[in-house]
Short mmCIF file of C-alpha atoms and ligand atoms in Angstrom, two decimals:
data_model
loop_
_atom_site.label_atom_id
_atom_site.label_comp_id
_atom_site.label_asym_id
_atom_site.label_seq_id
_atom_site.Cartn_x
_atom_site.Cartn_y
_atom_site.Cartn_z
CA MET A 1 71.05 64.33 -56.44
CA SER A 2 67.78 63.72 -54.59
CA LYS A 3 64.79 65.78 -55.57
CA VAL A 4 62.74 67.51 -52.87
CA VAL A 5 59.47 69.26 -53.66
CA PHE A 6 58.17 71.96 -51.32
CA ILE A 7 54.44 72.67 -51.25
CA GLY A 8 54.36 75.98 -49.41
CA ALA A 9 57.02 78.67 -49.79
CA GLY A 10 56.70 80.80 -46.65
CA ARG A 11 59.02 81.38 -43.69
CA MET A 12 59.43 77.76 -42.66
CA ALA A 13 59.92 76.46 -46.20
CA GLN A 14 62.56 79.11 -46.80
CA SER A 15 64.40 78.27 -43.58
CA ILE A 16 64.69 74.64 -44.73
CA ILE A 17 65.54 75.63 -48.33
CA ALA A 18 68.32 77.93 -47.05
CA GLY A 19 69.78 74.99 -45.11
CA LEU A 20 69.39 72.43 -47.90
CA THR A 21 71.08 74.63 -50.52
CA LYS A 22 74.23 74.41 -48.35
CA GLN A 23 74.14 70.61 -48.53
CA SER A 24 74.62 70.67 -52.35
CA HIS A 25 73.13 67.25 -53.17
CA TRP A 26 69.48 68.31 -53.37
CA SER A 27 67.55 69.30 -56.44
CA ILE A 28 64.91 71.65 -55.00
CA VAL A 29 61.55 72.55 -56.52
CA VAL A 30 59.25 74.99 -54.75
CA SER A 31 55.52 75.57 -55.18
CA ASN A 32 52.90 77.59 -53.31
CA ASN A 33 49.32 78.80 -53.40
CA GLY A 34 49.73 81.18 -56.32
CA ASN A 35 51.86 84.07 -55.00
CA VAL A 36 54.02 84.46 -58.12
CA ASN A 37 56.15 87.27 -56.67
CA ARG A 38 57.17 85.08 -53.78
CA LEU A 39 58.30 82.30 -56.11
CA GLU A 40 60.31 84.77 -58.21
CA GLU A 41 62.05 86.07 -55.08
CA ILE A 42 62.82 82.51 -53.94
CA GLU A 43 64.30 81.61 -57.34
CA LYS A 44 66.60 84.62 -57.18
CA LYS A 45 67.53 84.29 -53.52
CA TYR A 46 68.22 80.54 -53.34
CA GLY A 47 68.83 79.61 -56.99
CA VAL A 48 66.19 76.87 -56.87
CA GLN A 49 63.51 75.86 -59.36
CA THR A 50 59.92 76.94 -58.78
CA THR A 51 56.64 75.79 -60.30
CA ASP A 52 52.96 76.66 -60.26
CA SER A 53 52.10 72.98 -60.71
CA TRP A 54 53.64 70.73 -58.04
CA LYS A 55 51.72 67.69 -59.31
CA GLU A 56 54.05 67.40 -62.28
CA GLU A 57 57.08 67.24 -59.96
CA ILE A 58 56.06 64.37 -57.69
CA ASP A 59 56.85 61.40 -59.92
CA ASP A 60 60.67 61.56 -59.70
CA ALA A 61 60.83 63.26 -56.28
CA ALA A 62 62.39 61.54 -53.25
CA VAL A 63 60.83 63.83 -50.65
CA ILE A 64 57.76 66.07 -50.48
CA VAL A 65 57.77 68.78 -47.79
CA LEU A 66 54.38 70.20 -46.85
CA ALA A 67 55.18 73.69 -45.50
CA MET A 68 51.74 75.23 -45.58
CA PRO A 69 49.11 76.00 -42.93
CA PRO A 70 47.45 73.03 -41.18
CA GLU A 71 44.06 73.89 -42.69
CA ALA A 72 45.45 73.58 -46.24
CA HIS A 73 46.53 69.97 -45.65
CA ASP A 74 43.21 68.23 -46.17
CA SER A 75 42.74 69.32 -49.76
CA VAL A 76 46.43 69.09 -50.74
CA LEU A 77 46.74 65.59 -49.24
CA LYS A 78 43.68 64.46 -51.21
CA GLU A 79 45.39 65.53 -54.46
CA LEU A 80 48.82 64.32 -53.39
CA ALA A 81 47.40 60.85 -52.64
CA LEU A 82 46.67 60.45 -56.36
CA PHE A 83 50.33 60.98 -57.36
CA ILE A 84 52.35 59.60 -54.49
CA ASP A 85 54.23 56.32 -54.81
CA LYS A 86 56.40 55.63 -51.74
CA GLN A 87 58.04 59.09 -51.68
CA LEU A 88 58.84 60.37 -48.18
CA VAL A 89 56.17 62.92 -47.18
CA ILE A 90 57.07 65.38 -44.44
CA THR A 91 54.90 68.04 -42.85
CA VAL A 92 55.94 70.89 -40.57
CA ALA A 93 52.37 71.88 -39.69
CA ALA A 94 51.02 72.02 -36.16
CA GLY A 95 48.63 69.16 -35.40
CA ILE A 96 49.31 67.11 -38.57
CA GLY A 97 50.95 64.02 -37.09
CA PRO A 98 52.13 60.83 -38.85
CA SER A 99 48.85 59.05 -38.16
CA TYR A 100 46.95 61.85 -39.93
CA LEU A 101 49.31 61.68 -42.94
CA GLU A 102 49.17 57.87 -43.11
CA GLU A 103 45.39 57.97 -43.03
CA ALA A 104 45.27 60.45 -45.93
CA LEU A 105 47.98 58.89 -48.15
CA PRO A 106 48.27 55.48 -49.85
CA GLU A 107 49.24 52.49 -47.68
CA GLN A 108 52.99 52.09 -47.02
CA THR A 109 53.75 55.78 -47.62
CA PRO A 110 56.69 56.82 -45.43
CA VAL A 111 55.80 59.97 -43.51
CA ALA A 112 57.25 62.22 -40.83
CA TRP A 113 56.09 65.17 -38.76
CA LEU A 114 58.59 67.90 -37.92
CA MET A 115 57.86 70.54 -35.33
CA PRO A 116 60.55 73.20 -35.67
CA ASN A 117 60.65 76.58 -33.91
CA THR A 118 61.32 80.07 -35.28
CA ALA A 119 65.10 79.69 -34.76
CA ALA A 120 64.99 77.52 -37.90
CA SER A 121 65.56 80.79 -39.79
CA LYS A 122 69.02 80.94 -38.15
CA GLY A 123 69.68 77.20 -38.55
CA LYS A 124 69.20 76.86 -34.77
CA SER A 125 65.82 75.22 -34.38
CA MET A 126 65.34 72.55 -31.74
CA THR A 127 63.04 70.39 -33.83
CA LEU A 128 60.84 67.55 -32.66
CA CYS A 129 60.36 64.74 -35.16
CA ALA A 130 57.87 61.85 -35.14
CA LYS A 131 58.25 59.20 -37.84
CA GLY A 132 55.50 57.12 -39.40
CA THR A 133 55.51 53.34 -39.50
CA HIS A 134 56.97 52.92 -43.02
CA VAL A 135 60.11 55.03 -42.66
CA GLU A 136 63.11 52.90 -43.68
CA GLN A 137 66.88 53.37 -43.61
CA ALA A 138 67.06 55.40 -46.86
CA HIS A 139 64.31 57.73 -45.63
CA GLU A 140 66.00 58.07 -42.23
CA SER A 141 69.13 59.48 -43.79
CA MET A 142 67.22 62.02 -45.93
CA LEU A 143 65.19 62.97 -42.88
CA ALA A 144 68.37 63.46 -40.83
CA GLN A 145 69.80 65.76 -43.53
CA ILE A 146 66.61 67.85 -43.65
CA LEU A 147 66.55 68.11 -39.85
CA ALA A 148 70.22 69.09 -39.76
CA SER A 149 69.54 71.87 -42.28
CA ILE A 150 67.59 73.83 -39.62
CA GLY A 151 69.41 72.91 -36.42
CA THR A 152 69.25 70.00 -34.00
CA ALA A 153 66.46 67.47 -33.52
CA GLU A 154 65.07 64.82 -31.22
CA ILE A 155 63.12 61.84 -32.53
CA VAL A 156 60.08 61.28 -30.33
CA SER A 157 56.61 59.72 -30.58
CA GLU A 158 53.63 61.52 -32.10
CA GLU A 159 52.08 61.95 -28.66
CA GLN A 160 55.35 63.37 -27.33
CA VAL A 161 55.44 65.99 -30.11
CA HIS A 162 52.07 67.22 -28.83
CA THR A 163 53.27 67.24 -25.22
CA LEU A 164 56.70 68.76 -25.90
CA THR A 165 55.72 71.50 -28.36
CA PRO A 166 55.10 74.07 -25.57
CA ILE A 167 58.68 73.43 -24.37
CA THR A 168 60.46 73.66 -27.73
CA GLY A 169 57.99 75.68 -29.81
CA SER A 170 56.39 78.13 -27.37
CA ALA A 171 59.05 78.52 -24.68
CA PRO A 172 61.33 80.66 -26.91
CA ALA A 173 58.61 83.33 -26.51
CA PHE A 174 58.90 83.02 -22.73
CA VAL A 175 62.66 83.51 -22.99
CA TYR A 176 62.12 86.59 -25.20
CA GLN A 177 59.66 87.92 -22.61
CA MET A 178 62.35 87.57 -19.94
CA ALA A 179 64.88 89.20 -22.27
CA ASP A 180 62.55 92.16 -22.75
CA CYS A 181 62.23 92.55 -18.97
CA LEU A 182 66.05 92.64 -18.65
CA ILE A 183 66.64 95.06 -21.55
CA GLN A 184 64.66 97.84 -19.85
CA PRO A 185 66.74 97.97 -16.62
CA ALA A 186 69.91 97.53 -18.70
CA LYS A 187 69.05 100.72 -20.61
CA GLU A 188 68.53 102.53 -17.32
CA ALA A 189 72.29 102.10 -16.76
CA GLY A 190 72.74 104.60 -19.61
CA ILE A 191 73.58 102.23 -22.48
CA SER A 192 71.90 102.22 -25.89
CA GLU A 193 68.98 99.95 -26.82
CA GLN A 194 71.37 98.12 -29.18
CA GLN A 195 73.96 97.58 -26.44
CA ALA A 196 71.26 96.46 -24.00
CA ARG A 197 69.89 93.90 -26.49
CA LYS A 198 73.36 92.57 -27.28
CA LEU A 199 74.29 92.27 -23.63
CA VAL A 200 71.12 90.34 -22.81
CA ALA A 201 71.29 88.13 -25.94
CA ASP A 202 74.93 87.23 -25.27
CA MET A 203 74.10 86.48 -21.63
CA ILE A 204 71.33 84.10 -22.73
CA ALA A 205 73.64 82.47 -25.30
CA GLY A 206 76.24 81.95 -22.54
CA ALA A 207 73.67 80.46 -20.18
CA ALA A 208 72.47 78.19 -23.02
CA ALA A 209 76.06 77.05 -23.62
CA MET A 210 76.36 76.14 -19.92
CA LEU A 211 73.11 74.16 -20.09
CA GLN A 212 74.26 72.46 -23.29
CA SER A 213 77.26 71.09 -21.43
CA GLY A 214 74.67 68.85 -19.72
CA ASP A 215 75.00 70.18 -16.19
CA ASP A 216 72.04 70.06 -13.81
CA PRO A 217 70.35 73.51 -13.85
CA GLN A 218 70.26 73.54 -10.02
CA ARG A 219 74.05 73.06 -9.94
CA LEU A 220 74.45 75.91 -12.42
CA ILE A 221 72.25 78.11 -10.21
CA ASP A 222 74.44 77.27 -7.20
CA GLN A 223 77.53 78.27 -9.17
CA VAL A 224 76.07 81.75 -9.75
CA ALA A 225 74.39 82.31 -6.40
CA THR A 226 76.36 82.44 -3.16
CA PRO A 227 74.08 82.05 -0.14
CA GLY A 228 73.04 85.49 1.08
CA GLY A 229 74.60 87.14 -1.98
CA VAL A 230 73.30 89.39 -4.74
CA THR A 231 71.87 86.66 -7.01
CA ALA A 232 70.35 84.86 -4.02
CA ALA A 233 68.35 88.03 -3.26
CA GLY A 234 66.88 87.88 -6.78
CA LEU A 235 66.17 84.15 -6.54
CA ASP A 236 64.35 84.77 -3.25
CA VAL A 237 61.93 87.08 -5.06
CA LEU A 238 61.29 84.40 -7.71
CA GLU A 239 60.59 81.92 -4.94
CA GLN A 240 58.29 84.30 -3.05
CA HIS A 241 56.23 84.65 -6.24
CA ASP A 242 56.31 80.89 -6.78
CA PHE A 243 58.13 81.02 -10.13
CA ASN A 244 58.11 77.20 -10.46
CA SER A 245 54.36 77.08 -10.06
CA ILE A 246 53.93 79.95 -12.58
CA MET A 247 55.99 78.04 -15.17
CA LYS A 248 53.89 74.90 -14.57
CA GLN A 249 50.74 76.96 -15.16
CA VAL A 250 52.27 78.47 -18.31
CA ILE A 251 52.99 75.04 -19.83
CA LYS A 252 49.58 73.74 -18.74
CA ALA A 253 47.88 76.71 -20.43
CA CYS A 254 49.70 75.82 -23.68
CA HIS A 255 48.58 72.19 -23.41
CA ASP A 256 44.99 73.17 -22.62
CA ARG A 257 44.82 75.54 -25.62
CA SER A 258 46.43 72.97 -27.90
CA ASN A 259 43.97 70.24 -26.79
CA ASN A 260 41.11 72.64 -27.30
CA GLU A 261 42.32 73.47 -30.86
CA LYS A 262 42.73 69.74 -31.60
CA SER A 263 39.17 68.92 -30.59
CA LYS A 264 37.83 71.93 -32.55
CA LYS A 265 39.60 70.86 -35.73
CA ASP A 266 39.01 67.18 -35.08
CA TRP A 267 42.75 66.41 -35.44
N1 LIG B 301 57.20 79.86 -39.00
C1 LIG B 301 57.54 79.05 -38.00
O1 LIG B 301 58.42 79.37 -37.18
C2 LIG B 301 56.88 77.70 -37.83
C3 LIG B 301 57.26 76.88 -36.75
C4 LIG B 301 56.69 75.60 -36.65
C5 LIG B 301 55.78 75.17 -37.59
N2 LIG B 301 55.40 76.01 -38.61
C6 LIG B 301 54.41 75.51 -39.57
O2 LIG B 301 54.91 75.66 -40.88
C7 LIG B 301 53.82 75.82 -41.78
C8 LIG B 301 54.11 77.03 -42.65
O3 LIG B 301 54.29 78.13 -41.79
P1 LIG B 301 55.00 79.46 -42.31
O4 LIG B 301 55.33 80.25 -41.10
O5 LIG B 301 56.06 79.12 -43.30
O6 LIG B 301 53.74 80.14 -43.05
P2 LIG B 301 53.72 81.29 -44.15
O7 LIG B 301 54.98 82.08 -44.10
O8 LIG B 301 52.41 81.97 -43.97
O9 LIG B 301 53.70 80.48 -45.54
C9 LIG B 301 52.64 79.62 -45.87
C10 LIG B 301 52.91 79.07 -47.26
O10 LIG B 301 51.91 78.09 -47.53
C11 LIG B 301 51.42 78.31 -48.84
N3 LIG B 301 50.08 77.76 -48.96
C12 LIG B 301 48.95 78.08 -48.29
N4 LIG B 301 47.91 77.33 -48.70
C13 LIG B 301 48.40 76.50 -49.67
C14 LIG B 301 47.83 75.53 -50.51
N5 LIG B 301 46.53 75.20 -50.43
N6 LIG B 301 48.63 74.89 -51.41
C15 LIG B 301 49.94 75.19 -51.51
N7 LIG B 301 50.54 76.12 -50.75
C16 LIG B 301 49.79 76.77 -49.84
C17 LIG B 301 51.45 79.82 -49.01
O11 LIG B 301 51.38 80.11 -50.41
P3 LIG B 301 51.59 81.60 -51.01
O12 LIG B 301 53.08 81.80 -51.06
O13 LIG B 301 50.99 81.49 -52.37
O14 LIG B 301 50.89 82.54 -50.08
C18 LIG B 301 52.80 80.13 -48.37
O15 LIG B 301 53.85 79.95 -49.29
C19 LIG B 301 52.56 76.01 -40.93
O16 LIG B 301 51.81 74.82 -40.94
C20 LIG B 301 53.09 76.28 -39.55
O17 LIG B 301 52.25 75.74 -38.55
C21 LIG B 301 55.94 77.24 -38.77
#
C-alpha cells in the first residue's frame, strides 16, 4: 500500500479519490480547510480516512496531492516545506507549475503539476502533466496511476501546460456552448428536452470516437459533407462567418486572460 495525503477535499480531490479507490493499493487520507461536514461525507462515500491535521500524515506518505485553490498554496507550501522529505508533491491548481513548487519546497523534492478538466468527475479528463526535475522512476509510476484514475493524460513541459490549458481545460465549455445551440432546434422537432440532450450528447461522443481513431479532421468533414449537399450548406455558413478566425480569437482571449492573471498574481 502507498499512502497518499490530499490537502483539499473539493470536487477535484473527490474525482481523484473516486478513481484511486478503484485501484485498491492506496491508503488515502483526506484533509481540508476545516469543513467537518465535508470530511464526514467523504469518509462515508469513499471509505477513506480523514483528518483535521494533515501535518501528522506526511511522514510516512508517498504522495501529497494539493487540491485546493491556487491562492491557498503559498501558506500551505510554507508549512509543508517543514515536513516534507522526498515525498512526491502534486498540485492540480491553475498557475502553480513545477518551478513554483520546487522553489517553495526543499531541494530535490519531486513535484508535478496536473491540469485536469471537469470530466475528471466521470474519469474522462484529458489531463496535462508537467513533471519537476527530481521525478524518478518510482514517482513516475505513482504519477501514472493517479493520472489514470481520472482519465487520459499527456506529459508536456510547464510552458506547454500554460499554452494548452485553453484547449483541454476551457474548450469543453465551447463544446457545451455548441451543444446548447443544437439542443434548441432539436426540441423544435417535437422531442423532449431529455431526448434532445441525449441525441446531441451521443452525437458528440460519436464524433469524438471518430477523432480518437486519429483521422485528420478535414478528412472526417469530407466524409460527412458531399459537395453541394446538406452539410456543405451548413459549412458554408461557418465559412462566411469565418469560424476558423473566431476560434483563433477565442483561444487567444483565453491566453491573454491567463497571462494577465499570471502577472497580477506574480506566478
Ligand atoms: N474542478 C475542476 O474541474 C478543476 C479543474 C482543473 C483544476 N482545478 C483546480 O483544483 C483545485 C481545487 O478545485 P476544486 O474545484 O476541487 O475546488 P473546491 O471544490 O472549491 O474545493 C477546494 C478545497 O480546498 C480546500 N481548501 C481551501 N483552502 C485550503 C487551505 N488553506 N488548506 C487546506 N485546504 C484548503 C477546501 O476546504 P474546505 O473543504 O474546508 O472548504 C476544499 O476542500 C483548484 O486549484 C482548481 O484550480 C479544478
